[in-house]
PDB file of C-alpha atoms in Angstrom:
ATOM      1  CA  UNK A 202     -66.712 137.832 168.169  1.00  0.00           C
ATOM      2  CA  UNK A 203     -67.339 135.432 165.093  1.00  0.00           C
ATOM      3  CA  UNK A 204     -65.945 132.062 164.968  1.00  0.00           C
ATOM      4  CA  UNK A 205     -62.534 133.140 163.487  1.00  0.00           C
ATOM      5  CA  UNK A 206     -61.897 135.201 165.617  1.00  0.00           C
ATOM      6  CA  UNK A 207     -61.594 132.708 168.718  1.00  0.00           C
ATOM      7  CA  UNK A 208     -59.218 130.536 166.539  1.00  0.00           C
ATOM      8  CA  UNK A 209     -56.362 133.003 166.418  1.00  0.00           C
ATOM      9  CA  UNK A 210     -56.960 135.338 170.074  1.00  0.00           C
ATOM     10  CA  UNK A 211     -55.796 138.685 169.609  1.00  0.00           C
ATOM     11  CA  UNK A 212     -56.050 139.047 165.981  1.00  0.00           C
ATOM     12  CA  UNK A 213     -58.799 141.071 164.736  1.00  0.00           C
ATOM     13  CA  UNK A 214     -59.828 141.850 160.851  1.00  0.00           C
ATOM     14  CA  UNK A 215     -57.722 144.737 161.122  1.00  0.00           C
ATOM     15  CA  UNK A 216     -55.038 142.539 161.505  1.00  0.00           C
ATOM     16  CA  UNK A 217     -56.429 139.482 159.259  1.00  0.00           C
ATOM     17  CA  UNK A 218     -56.086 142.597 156.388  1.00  0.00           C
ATOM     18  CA  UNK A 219     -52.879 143.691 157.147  1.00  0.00           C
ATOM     19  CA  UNK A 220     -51.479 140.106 157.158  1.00  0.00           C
ATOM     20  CA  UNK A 221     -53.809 139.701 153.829  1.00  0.00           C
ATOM     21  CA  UNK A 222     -52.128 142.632 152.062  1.00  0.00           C
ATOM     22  CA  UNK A 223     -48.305 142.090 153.012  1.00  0.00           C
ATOM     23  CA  UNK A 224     -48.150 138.458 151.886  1.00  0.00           C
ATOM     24  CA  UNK A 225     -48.951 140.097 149.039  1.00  0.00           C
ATOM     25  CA  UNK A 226     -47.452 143.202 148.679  1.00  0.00           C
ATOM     26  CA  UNK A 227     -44.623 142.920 151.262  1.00  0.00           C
ATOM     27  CA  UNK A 228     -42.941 146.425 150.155  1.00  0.00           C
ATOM     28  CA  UNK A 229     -46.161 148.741 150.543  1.00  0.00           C
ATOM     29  CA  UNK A 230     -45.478 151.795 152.730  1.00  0.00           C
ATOM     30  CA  UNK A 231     -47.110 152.300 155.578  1.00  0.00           C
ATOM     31  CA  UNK A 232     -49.203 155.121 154.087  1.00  0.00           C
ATOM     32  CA  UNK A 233     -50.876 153.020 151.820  1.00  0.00           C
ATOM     33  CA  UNK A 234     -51.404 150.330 153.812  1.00  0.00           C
ATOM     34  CA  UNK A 235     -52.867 152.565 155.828  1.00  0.00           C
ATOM     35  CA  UNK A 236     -55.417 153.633 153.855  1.00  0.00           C
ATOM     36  CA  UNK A 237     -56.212 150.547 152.243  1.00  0.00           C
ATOM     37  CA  UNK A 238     -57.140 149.327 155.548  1.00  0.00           C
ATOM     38  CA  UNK A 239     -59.058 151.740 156.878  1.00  0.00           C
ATOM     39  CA  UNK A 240     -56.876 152.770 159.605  1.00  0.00           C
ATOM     40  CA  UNK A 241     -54.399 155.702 160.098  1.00  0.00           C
ATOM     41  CA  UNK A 242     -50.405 155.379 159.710  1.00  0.00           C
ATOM     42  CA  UNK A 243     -49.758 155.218 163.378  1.00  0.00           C
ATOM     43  CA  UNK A 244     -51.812 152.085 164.422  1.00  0.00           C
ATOM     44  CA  UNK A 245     -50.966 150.287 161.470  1.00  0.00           C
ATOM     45  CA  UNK A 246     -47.606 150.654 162.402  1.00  0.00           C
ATOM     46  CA  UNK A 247     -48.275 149.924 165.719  1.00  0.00           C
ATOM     47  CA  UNK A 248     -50.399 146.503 164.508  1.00  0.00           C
ATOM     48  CA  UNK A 249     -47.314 145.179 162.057  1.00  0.00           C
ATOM     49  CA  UNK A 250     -45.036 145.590 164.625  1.00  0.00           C
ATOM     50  CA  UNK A 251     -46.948 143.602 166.937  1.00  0.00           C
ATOM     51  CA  UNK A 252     -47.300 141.267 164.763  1.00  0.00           C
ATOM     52  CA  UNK A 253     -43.758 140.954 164.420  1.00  0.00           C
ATOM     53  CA  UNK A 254     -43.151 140.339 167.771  1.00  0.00           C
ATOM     54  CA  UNK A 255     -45.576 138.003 167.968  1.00  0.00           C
ATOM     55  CA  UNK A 256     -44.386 135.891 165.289  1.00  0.00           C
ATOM     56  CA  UNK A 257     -47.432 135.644 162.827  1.00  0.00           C
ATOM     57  CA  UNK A 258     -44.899 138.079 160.631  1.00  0.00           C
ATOM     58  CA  UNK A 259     -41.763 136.125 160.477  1.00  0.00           C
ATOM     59  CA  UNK A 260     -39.874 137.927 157.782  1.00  0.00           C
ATOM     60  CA  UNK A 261     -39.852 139.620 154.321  1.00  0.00           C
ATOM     61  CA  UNK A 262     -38.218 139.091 151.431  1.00  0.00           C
ATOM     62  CA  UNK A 263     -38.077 139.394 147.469  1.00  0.00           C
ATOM     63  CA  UNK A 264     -39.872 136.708 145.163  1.00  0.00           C
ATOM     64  CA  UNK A 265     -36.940 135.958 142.989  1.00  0.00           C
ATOM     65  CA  UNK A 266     -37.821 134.625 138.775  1.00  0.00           C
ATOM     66  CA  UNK A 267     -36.905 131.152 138.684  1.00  0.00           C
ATOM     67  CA  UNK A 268     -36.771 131.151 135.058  1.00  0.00           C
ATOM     68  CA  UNK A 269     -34.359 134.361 134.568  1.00  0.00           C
ATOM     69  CA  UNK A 270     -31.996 132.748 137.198  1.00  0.00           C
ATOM     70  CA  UNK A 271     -31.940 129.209 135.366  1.00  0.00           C
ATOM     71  CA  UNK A 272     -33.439 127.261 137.746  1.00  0.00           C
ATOM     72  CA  UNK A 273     -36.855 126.483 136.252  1.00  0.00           C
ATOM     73  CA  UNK A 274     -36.504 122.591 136.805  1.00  0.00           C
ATOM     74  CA  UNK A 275     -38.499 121.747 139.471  1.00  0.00           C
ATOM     75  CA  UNK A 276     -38.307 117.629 140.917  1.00  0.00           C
ATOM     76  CA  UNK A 277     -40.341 116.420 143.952  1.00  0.00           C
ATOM     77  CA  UNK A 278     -38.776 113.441 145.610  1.00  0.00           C
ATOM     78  CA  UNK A 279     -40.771 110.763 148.024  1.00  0.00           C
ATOM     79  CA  UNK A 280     -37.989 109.675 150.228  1.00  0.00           C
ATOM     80  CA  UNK A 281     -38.084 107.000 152.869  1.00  0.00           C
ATOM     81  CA  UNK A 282     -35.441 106.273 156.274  1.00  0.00           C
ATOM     82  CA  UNK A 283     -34.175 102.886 156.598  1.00  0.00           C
ATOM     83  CA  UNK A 284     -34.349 104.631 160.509  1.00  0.00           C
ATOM     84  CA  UNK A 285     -36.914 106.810 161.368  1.00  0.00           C
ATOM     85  CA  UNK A 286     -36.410 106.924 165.690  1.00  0.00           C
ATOM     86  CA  UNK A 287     -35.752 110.750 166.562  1.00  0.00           C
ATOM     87  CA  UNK A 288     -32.002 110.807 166.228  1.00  0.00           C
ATOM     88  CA  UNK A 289     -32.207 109.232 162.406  1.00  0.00           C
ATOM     89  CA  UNK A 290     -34.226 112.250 162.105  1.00  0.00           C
ATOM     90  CA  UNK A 291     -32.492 114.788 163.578  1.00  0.00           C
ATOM     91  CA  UNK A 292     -29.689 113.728 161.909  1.00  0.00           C
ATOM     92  CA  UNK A 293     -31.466 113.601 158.176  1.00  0.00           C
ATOM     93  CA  UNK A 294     -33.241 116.938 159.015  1.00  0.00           C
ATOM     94  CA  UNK A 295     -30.143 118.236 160.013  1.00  0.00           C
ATOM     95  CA  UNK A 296     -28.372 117.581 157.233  1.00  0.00           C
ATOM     96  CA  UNK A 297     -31.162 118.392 154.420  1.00  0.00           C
ATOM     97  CA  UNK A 298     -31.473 121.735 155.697  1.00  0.00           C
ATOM     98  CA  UNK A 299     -27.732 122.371 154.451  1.00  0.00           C
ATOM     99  CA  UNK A 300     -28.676 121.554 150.677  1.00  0.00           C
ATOM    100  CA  UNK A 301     -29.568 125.039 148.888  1.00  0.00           C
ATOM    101  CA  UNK A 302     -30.949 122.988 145.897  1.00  0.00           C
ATOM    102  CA  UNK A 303     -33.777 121.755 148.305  1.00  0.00           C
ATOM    103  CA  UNK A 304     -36.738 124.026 147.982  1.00  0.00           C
ATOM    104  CA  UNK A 305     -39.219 122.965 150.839  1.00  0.00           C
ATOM    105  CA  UNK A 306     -38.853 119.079 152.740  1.00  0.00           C
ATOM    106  CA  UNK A 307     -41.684 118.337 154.714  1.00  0.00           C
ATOM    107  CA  UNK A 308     -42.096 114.778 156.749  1.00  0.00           C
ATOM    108  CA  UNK A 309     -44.970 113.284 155.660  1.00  0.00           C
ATOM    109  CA  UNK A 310     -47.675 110.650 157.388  1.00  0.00           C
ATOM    110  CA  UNK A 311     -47.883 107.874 155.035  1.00  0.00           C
ATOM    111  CA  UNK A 312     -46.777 105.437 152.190  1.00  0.00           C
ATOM    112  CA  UNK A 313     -43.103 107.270 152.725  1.00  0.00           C
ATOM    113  CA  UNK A 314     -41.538 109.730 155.147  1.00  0.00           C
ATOM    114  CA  UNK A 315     -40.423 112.999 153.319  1.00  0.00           C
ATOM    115  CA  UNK A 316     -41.823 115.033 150.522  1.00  0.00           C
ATOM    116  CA  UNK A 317     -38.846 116.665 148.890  1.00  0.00           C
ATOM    117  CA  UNK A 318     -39.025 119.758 146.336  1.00  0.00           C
ATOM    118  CA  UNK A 319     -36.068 120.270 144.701  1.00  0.00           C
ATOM    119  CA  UNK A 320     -35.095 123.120 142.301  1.00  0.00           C
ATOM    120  CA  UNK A 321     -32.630 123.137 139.817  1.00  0.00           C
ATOM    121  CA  UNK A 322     -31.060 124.263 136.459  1.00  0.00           C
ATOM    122  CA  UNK A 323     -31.937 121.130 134.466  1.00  0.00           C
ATOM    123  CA  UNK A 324     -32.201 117.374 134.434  1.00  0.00           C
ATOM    124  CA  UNK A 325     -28.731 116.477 134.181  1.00  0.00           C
ATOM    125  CA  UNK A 326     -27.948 119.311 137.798  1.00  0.00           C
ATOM    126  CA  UNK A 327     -30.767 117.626 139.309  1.00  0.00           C
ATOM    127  CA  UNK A 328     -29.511 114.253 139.217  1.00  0.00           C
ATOM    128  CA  UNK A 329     -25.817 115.905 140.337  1.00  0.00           C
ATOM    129  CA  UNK A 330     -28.139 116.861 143.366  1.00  0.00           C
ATOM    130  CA  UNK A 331     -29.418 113.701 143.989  1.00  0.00           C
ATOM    131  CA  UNK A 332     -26.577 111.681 143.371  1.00  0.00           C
ATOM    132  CA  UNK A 333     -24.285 113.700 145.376  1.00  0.00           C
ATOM    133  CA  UNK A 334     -26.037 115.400 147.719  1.00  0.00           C
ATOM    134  CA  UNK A 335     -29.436 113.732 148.790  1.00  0.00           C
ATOM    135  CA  UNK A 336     -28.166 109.895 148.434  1.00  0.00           C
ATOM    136  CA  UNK A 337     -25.436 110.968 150.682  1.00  0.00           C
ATOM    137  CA  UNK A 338     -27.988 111.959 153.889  1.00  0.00           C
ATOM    138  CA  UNK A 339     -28.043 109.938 157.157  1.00  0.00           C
ATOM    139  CA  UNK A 340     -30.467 106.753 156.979  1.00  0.00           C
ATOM    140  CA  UNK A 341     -31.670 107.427 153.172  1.00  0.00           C
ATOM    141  CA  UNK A 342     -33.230 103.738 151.912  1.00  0.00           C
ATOM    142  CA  UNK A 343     -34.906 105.085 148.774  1.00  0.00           C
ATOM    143  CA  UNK A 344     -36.128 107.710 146.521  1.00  0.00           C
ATOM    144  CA  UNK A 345     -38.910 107.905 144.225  1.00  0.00           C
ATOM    145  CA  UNK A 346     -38.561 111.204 141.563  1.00  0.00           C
ATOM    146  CA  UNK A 347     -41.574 113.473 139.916  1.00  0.00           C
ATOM    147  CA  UNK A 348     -40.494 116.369 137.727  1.00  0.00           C
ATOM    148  CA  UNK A 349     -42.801 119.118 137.228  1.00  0.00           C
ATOM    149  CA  UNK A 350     -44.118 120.094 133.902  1.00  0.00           C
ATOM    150  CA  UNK A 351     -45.900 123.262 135.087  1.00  0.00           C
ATOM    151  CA  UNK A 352     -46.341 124.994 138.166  1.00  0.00           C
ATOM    152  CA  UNK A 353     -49.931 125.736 138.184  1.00  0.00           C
ATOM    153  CA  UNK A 354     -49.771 127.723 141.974  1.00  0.00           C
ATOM    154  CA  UNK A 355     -46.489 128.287 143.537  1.00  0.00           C
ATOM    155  CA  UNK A 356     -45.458 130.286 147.189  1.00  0.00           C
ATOM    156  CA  UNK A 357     -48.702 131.998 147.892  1.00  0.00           C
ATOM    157  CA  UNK A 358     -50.426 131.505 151.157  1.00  0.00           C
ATOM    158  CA  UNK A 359     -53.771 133.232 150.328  1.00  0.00           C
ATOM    159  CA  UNK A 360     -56.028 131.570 153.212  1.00  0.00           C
ATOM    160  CA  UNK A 361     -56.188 134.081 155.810  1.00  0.00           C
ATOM    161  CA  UNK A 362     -59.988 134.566 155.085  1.00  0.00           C
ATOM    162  CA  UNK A 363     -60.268 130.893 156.703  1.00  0.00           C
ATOM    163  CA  UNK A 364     -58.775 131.506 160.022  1.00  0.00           C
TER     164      UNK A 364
END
């Protein structure tokens, strides 16, 4: 058993593939996923719905075009609490979770307390966002605003070969 291996227990490199091939190509049938793993149908099977029901598989769903849909604008906010005790942010995290503008929030260690992405049709919806929407939350103090020019790498999570 290599190193790897006693990081996540019960998850072999049959399963490290699997996992490697779905985040990519979510809608491959069985069959082929199958083959391109070196395993038959029926274990496969077997091995994604364990995974599953383990939780390492948590769902699957289509990669939508930002662009075509008009909502290309992307704008990360650093956001700071004027509380930050566990009900402040229950409440805030509570709250920002009911926004569909925001993309991804993440609390952060550091110089502020919540990375923000928001996505959006344009400048001008962005700041209807912020103005109405995240200004509003429980305990906000301040905001500081980066818009994206480019997104160079966007929703991939492509390190399974480091686990």
């Amino acid at each position: 058993m290599d190193q790897n291996e006693q990081d996540l227990p019960g998850i072999d490199r049959f399963d490290r593939r699997i996992l490697e091939i779905l985040s990519v190509e979510a809608r491959i049938s069985m069959t082929e996923l199958a083959q391109r793993v070196g395993l038959s149908k029926t274990p496969v099977l077997a091995r994604v719905r364990r995974l599953e029901k383990d939780g390492y598989i948590t769902g699957y769903r289509a990669q939508l075009s930002t662009q075509k849909l008009g909502l290309d604008h992307v704008a990360f906010i650093q956001l700071k609490l004027s509380d930050t005790r566990e009900a402040a942010l229950a409440a805030f995290n509570a709250a920002i979770r009911k926004i569909p503008e925001v993309e991804e929030c993440h609390m952060i260690a550091g110089g502020f307390d919540y990375l923000i992405k928001v996505r959006s049709r344009d400048i001008r919806d962005y700041r209807r966002v912020l103005s109405e929407s995240i200004s509003t939350l429980p305990h906000v103090a301040s905001s500081s605003t980066y818009v994206a020019m480019e997104a160079v790498k966007e929703s991939g999570f492509d390190q399974l070969n480091e686990f």
